[in-house]
Short mmCIF file of C-alpha atoms in Angstrom, two decimals:
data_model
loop_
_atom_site.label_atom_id
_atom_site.label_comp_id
_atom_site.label_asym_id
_atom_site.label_seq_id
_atom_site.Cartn_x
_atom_site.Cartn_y
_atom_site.Cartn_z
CA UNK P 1 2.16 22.64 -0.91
CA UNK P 2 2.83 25.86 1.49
CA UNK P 3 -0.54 26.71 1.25
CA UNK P 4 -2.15 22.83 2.16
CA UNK P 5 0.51 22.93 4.75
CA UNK P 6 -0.75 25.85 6.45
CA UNK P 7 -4.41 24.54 6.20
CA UNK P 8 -3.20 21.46 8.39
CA UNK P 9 -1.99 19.00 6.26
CA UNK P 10 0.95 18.16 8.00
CA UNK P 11 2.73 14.90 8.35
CA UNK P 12 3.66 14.01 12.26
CA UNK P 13 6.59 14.58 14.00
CA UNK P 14 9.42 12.07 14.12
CA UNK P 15 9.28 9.61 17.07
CA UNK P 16 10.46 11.10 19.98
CA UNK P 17 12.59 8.34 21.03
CA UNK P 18 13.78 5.58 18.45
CA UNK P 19 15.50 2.15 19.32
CA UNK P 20 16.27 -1.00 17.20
CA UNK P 21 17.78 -4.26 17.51
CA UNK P 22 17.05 -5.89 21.30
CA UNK P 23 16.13 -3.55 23.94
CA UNK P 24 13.65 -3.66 27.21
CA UNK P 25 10.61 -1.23 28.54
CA UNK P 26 10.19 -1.52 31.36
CA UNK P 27 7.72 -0.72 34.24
CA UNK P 28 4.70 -1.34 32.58
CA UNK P 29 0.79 -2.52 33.09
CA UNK P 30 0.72 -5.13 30.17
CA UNK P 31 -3.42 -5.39 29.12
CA UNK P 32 -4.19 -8.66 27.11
CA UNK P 33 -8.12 -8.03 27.29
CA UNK P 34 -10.32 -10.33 28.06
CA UNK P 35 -7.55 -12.65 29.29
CA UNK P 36 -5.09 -10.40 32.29
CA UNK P 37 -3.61 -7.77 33.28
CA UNK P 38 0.21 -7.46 34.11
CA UNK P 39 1.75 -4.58 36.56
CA UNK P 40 5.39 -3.44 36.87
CA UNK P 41 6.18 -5.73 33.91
CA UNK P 42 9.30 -5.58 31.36
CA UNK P 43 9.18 -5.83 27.73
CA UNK P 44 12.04 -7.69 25.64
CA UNK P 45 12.08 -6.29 22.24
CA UNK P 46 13.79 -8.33 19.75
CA UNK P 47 14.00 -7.34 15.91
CA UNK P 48 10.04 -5.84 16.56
CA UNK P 49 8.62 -8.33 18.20
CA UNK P 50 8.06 -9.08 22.16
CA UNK P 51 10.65 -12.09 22.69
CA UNK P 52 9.30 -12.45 26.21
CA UNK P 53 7.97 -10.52 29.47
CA UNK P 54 9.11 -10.70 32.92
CA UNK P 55 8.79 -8.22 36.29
CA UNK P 56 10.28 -5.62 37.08
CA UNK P 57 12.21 -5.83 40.05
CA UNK P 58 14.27 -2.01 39.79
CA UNK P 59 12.42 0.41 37.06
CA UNK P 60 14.83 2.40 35.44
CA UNK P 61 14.22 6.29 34.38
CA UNK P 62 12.02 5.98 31.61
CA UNK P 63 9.39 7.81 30.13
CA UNK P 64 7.29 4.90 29.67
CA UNK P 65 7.81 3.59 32.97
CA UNK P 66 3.71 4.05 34.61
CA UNK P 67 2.58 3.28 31.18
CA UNK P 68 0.60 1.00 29.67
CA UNK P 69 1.21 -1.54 26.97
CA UNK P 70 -1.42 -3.57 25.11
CA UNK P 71 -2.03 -5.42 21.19
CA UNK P 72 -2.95 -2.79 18.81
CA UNK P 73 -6.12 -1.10 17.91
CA UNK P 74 -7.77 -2.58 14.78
CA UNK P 75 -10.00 0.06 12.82
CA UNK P 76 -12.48 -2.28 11.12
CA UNK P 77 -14.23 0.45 8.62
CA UNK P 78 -11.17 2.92 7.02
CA UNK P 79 -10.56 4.76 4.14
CA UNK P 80 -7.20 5.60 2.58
CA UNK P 81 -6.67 8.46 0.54
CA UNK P 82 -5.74 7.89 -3.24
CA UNK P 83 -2.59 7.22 -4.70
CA UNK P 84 -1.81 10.98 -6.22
CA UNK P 85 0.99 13.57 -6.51
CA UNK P 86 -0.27 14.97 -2.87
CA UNK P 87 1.30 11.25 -1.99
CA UNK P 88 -1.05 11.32 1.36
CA UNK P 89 -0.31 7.42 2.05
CA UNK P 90 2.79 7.86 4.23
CA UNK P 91 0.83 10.21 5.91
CA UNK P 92 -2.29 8.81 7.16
CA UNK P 93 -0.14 5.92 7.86
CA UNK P 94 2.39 7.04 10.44
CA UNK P 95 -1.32 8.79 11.89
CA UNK P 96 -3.10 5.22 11.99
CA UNK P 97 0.50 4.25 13.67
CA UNK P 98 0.87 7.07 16.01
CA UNK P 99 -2.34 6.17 17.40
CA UNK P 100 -2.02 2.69 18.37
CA UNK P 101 -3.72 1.35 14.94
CA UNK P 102 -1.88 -1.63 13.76
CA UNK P 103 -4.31 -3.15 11.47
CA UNK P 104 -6.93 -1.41 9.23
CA UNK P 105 -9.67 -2.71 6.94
CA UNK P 106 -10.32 -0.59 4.06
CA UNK P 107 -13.63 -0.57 3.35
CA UNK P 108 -14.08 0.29 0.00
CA UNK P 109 -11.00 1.70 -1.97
CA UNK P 110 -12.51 4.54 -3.92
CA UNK P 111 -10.75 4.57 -7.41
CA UNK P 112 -8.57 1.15 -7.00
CA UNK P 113 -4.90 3.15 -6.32
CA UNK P 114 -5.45 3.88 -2.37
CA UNK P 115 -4.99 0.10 -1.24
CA UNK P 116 -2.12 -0.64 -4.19
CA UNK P 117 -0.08 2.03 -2.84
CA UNK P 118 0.04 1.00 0.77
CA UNK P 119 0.17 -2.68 -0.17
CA UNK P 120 3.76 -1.38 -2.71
CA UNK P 121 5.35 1.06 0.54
CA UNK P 122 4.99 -2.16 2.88
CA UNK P 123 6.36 -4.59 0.10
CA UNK P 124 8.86 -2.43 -0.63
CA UNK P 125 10.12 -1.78 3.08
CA UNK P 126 9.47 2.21 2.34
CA UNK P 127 7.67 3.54 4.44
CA UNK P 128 5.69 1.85 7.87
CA UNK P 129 2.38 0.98 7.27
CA UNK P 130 -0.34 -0.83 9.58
CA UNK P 131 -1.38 -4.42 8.12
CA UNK P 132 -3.97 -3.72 5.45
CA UNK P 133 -7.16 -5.85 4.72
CA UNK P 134 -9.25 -5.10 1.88
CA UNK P 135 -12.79 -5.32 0.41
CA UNK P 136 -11.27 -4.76 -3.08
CA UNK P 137 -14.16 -3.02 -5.37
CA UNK P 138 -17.64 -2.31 -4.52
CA UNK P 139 -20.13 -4.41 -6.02
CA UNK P 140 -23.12 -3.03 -6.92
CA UNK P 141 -25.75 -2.72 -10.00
CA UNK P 142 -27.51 -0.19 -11.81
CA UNK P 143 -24.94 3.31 -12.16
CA UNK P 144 -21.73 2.87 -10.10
CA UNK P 145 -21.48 5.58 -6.95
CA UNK P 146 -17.51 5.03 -7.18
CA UNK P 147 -15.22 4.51 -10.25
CA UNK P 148 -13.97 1.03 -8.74
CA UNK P 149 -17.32 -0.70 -8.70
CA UNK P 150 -18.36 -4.24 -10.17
CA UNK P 151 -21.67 -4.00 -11.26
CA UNK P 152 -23.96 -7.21 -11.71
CA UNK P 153 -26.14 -7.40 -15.04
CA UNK P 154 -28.23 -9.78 -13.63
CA UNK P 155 -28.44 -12.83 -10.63
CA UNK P 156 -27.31 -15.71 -12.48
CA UNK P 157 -24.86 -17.69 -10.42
CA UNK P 158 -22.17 -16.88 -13.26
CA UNK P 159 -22.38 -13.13 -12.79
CA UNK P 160 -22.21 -13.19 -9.07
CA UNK P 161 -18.94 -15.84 -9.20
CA UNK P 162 -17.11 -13.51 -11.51
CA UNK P 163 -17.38 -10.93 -9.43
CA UNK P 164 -16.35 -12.79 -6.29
CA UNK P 165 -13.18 -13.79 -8.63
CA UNK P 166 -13.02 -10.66 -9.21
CA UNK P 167 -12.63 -9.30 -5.82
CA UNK P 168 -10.48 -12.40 -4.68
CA UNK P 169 -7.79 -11.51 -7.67
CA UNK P 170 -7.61 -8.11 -5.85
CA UNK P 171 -6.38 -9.72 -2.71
CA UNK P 172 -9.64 -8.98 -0.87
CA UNK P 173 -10.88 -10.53 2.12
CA UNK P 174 -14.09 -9.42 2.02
CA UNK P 175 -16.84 -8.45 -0.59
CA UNK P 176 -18.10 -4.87 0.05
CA UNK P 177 -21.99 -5.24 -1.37
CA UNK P 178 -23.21 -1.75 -2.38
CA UNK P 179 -25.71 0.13 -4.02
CA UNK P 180 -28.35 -1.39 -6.92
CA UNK P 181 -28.63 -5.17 -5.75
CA UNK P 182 -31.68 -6.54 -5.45
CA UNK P 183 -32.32 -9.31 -3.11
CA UNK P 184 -31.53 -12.36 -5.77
CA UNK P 185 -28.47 -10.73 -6.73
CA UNK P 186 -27.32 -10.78 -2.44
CA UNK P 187 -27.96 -14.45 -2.18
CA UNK P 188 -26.21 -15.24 -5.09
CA UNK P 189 -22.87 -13.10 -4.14
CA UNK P 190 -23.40 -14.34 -0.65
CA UNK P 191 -23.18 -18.14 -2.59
CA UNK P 192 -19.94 -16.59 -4.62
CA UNK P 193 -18.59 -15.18 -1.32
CA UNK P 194 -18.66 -18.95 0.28
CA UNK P 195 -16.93 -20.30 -2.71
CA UNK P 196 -14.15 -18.04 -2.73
CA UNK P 197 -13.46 -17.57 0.95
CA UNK P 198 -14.45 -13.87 0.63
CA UNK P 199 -16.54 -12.11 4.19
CA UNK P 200 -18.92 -9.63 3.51
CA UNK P 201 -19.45 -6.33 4.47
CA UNK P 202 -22.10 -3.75 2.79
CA UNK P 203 -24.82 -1.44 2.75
CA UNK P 204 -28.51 -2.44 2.57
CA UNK P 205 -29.19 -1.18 -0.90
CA UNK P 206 -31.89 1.61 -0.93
CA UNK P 207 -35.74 0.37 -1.10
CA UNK P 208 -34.85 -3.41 0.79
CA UNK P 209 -35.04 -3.66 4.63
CA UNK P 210 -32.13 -5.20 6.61
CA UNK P 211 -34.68 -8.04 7.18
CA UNK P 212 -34.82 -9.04 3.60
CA UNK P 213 -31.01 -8.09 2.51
CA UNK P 214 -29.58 -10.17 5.75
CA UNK P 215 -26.11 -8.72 4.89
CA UNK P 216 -24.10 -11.00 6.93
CA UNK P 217 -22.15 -7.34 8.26
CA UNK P 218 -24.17 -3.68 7.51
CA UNK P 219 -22.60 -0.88 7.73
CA UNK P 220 -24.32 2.58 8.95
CA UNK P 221 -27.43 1.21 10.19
CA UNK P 222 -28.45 0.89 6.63
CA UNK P 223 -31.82 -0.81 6.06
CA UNK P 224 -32.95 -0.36 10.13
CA UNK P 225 -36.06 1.97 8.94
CA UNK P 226 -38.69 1.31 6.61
CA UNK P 227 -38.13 2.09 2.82
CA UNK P 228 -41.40 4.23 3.30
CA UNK P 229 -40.83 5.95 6.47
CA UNK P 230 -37.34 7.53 4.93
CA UNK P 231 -38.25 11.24 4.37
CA UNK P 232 -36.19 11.19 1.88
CA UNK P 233 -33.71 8.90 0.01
CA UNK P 234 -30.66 10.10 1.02
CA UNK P 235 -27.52 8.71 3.00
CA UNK P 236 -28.38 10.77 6.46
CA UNK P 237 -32.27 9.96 6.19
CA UNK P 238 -30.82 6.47 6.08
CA UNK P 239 -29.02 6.17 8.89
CA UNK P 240 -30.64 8.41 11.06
CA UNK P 241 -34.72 8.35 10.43
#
């Protein structure tokens, strides 16, 4: 642990101030975007939550007095490390938090523990975590790229619903569609996906054009150039030819 210490892997500082209960900031811009913008404004704090917001007549000495305040930063496309004896959750949490992320969507939870084991240090009141929103396990066909893949035999309607169930049992929101699908196999998990309530996110698998996949949400430009333009089939030459 000395040595991963001193290559960086550090957890952050505690908080340099810390207050609980009711309390006020005051002297703030409050930023609701797309709706106003609020100077010299107070914040009442009550048991984590703003109870209410007022002006400031008389700002007291504070260092967040010239500051701004506004909701927090959603990172739509995350990973979180694995559930393993480094125990890394806490860690990238209290980062997401330090930096204003209050809500992440983990976009494909590599071996099945990373999601579980922020979902158990929120449930368990262990350890602050940002809200988590899953895709649960890929879904793909052919070989699996990650150990926590579903992978379709076929594009009957029954293969692509157990899936979806599958995903849904996970406490998923979303459906991440990955490598190996053909085009029959998207429509019928998009079909699954409508039945179950499930969004989905995905790559365009390798050889289909974003035209024909019509992934509702594609991540990494996938499927932008032609199959047969690609200099070679590999992730960069996929996002960046």
């Amino acid at each position: 642990m000395g040595l991963l210490n001193r290559l960086g892997l550090r957890r952050p500082g505690p908080p340099r101030c810390f207050a609980e209960g009711r309390f006020h900031i005051a002297g703030v811009t409050v930023i609701n975007p797309m709706h106003d913008r609020r100077a010299r404004a107070t914040l009442d704090i009550s048991s984590g939550t703003i109870a209410g917001i007022s002006d400031t007549h008389t700002v007291p000495p504070s260092e967040f007095a010239g500051c701004f305040a506004l909701p927090g930063l959603v990172d739509m496309h995350v990973r979180l490390p694995p559930d393993n004896a480094l125990k890394l959750t806490q860690g990238a949490a209290l980062l997401y938090l330090l930096h204003g992320v209050t809500s992440i969507r983990e976009a494909g939870d590599l071996d099945g523990t990373a999601v579980a084991a922020a979902r158990r240090l929120s449930r368990e009141a262990a350890h602050p975590v940002p809200r988590v929103f899953s895709c649960g396990p890929f879904v793909g066909a052919g070989r699996a790229t990650f150990k926590n893949t579903i992978l379709l035999e076929d594009a009957s309607p029954a293969a692509a619903d157990a899936a979806a169930r599958r995903v849904k049992a996970d406490g998923a929101s979303f459906m991440k569609f990955y490598e190996g699908l053909t085009e029959p196999m998207i429509r019928s998990l998009e079909q699954a996906c409508a039945k179950h309530g499930l969004k989905m996110m995905g790559h365009v698998p390798a050889g289909i054009t974003y035209e024909d996949a019509r992934i509702s949400e594609v991540q990494h430009f996938f499927g932008v150039p032609e199959p047969q333009s690609l200099e070679r089939d590999t992730l960069v030459n996929r996002s960046c030819d």
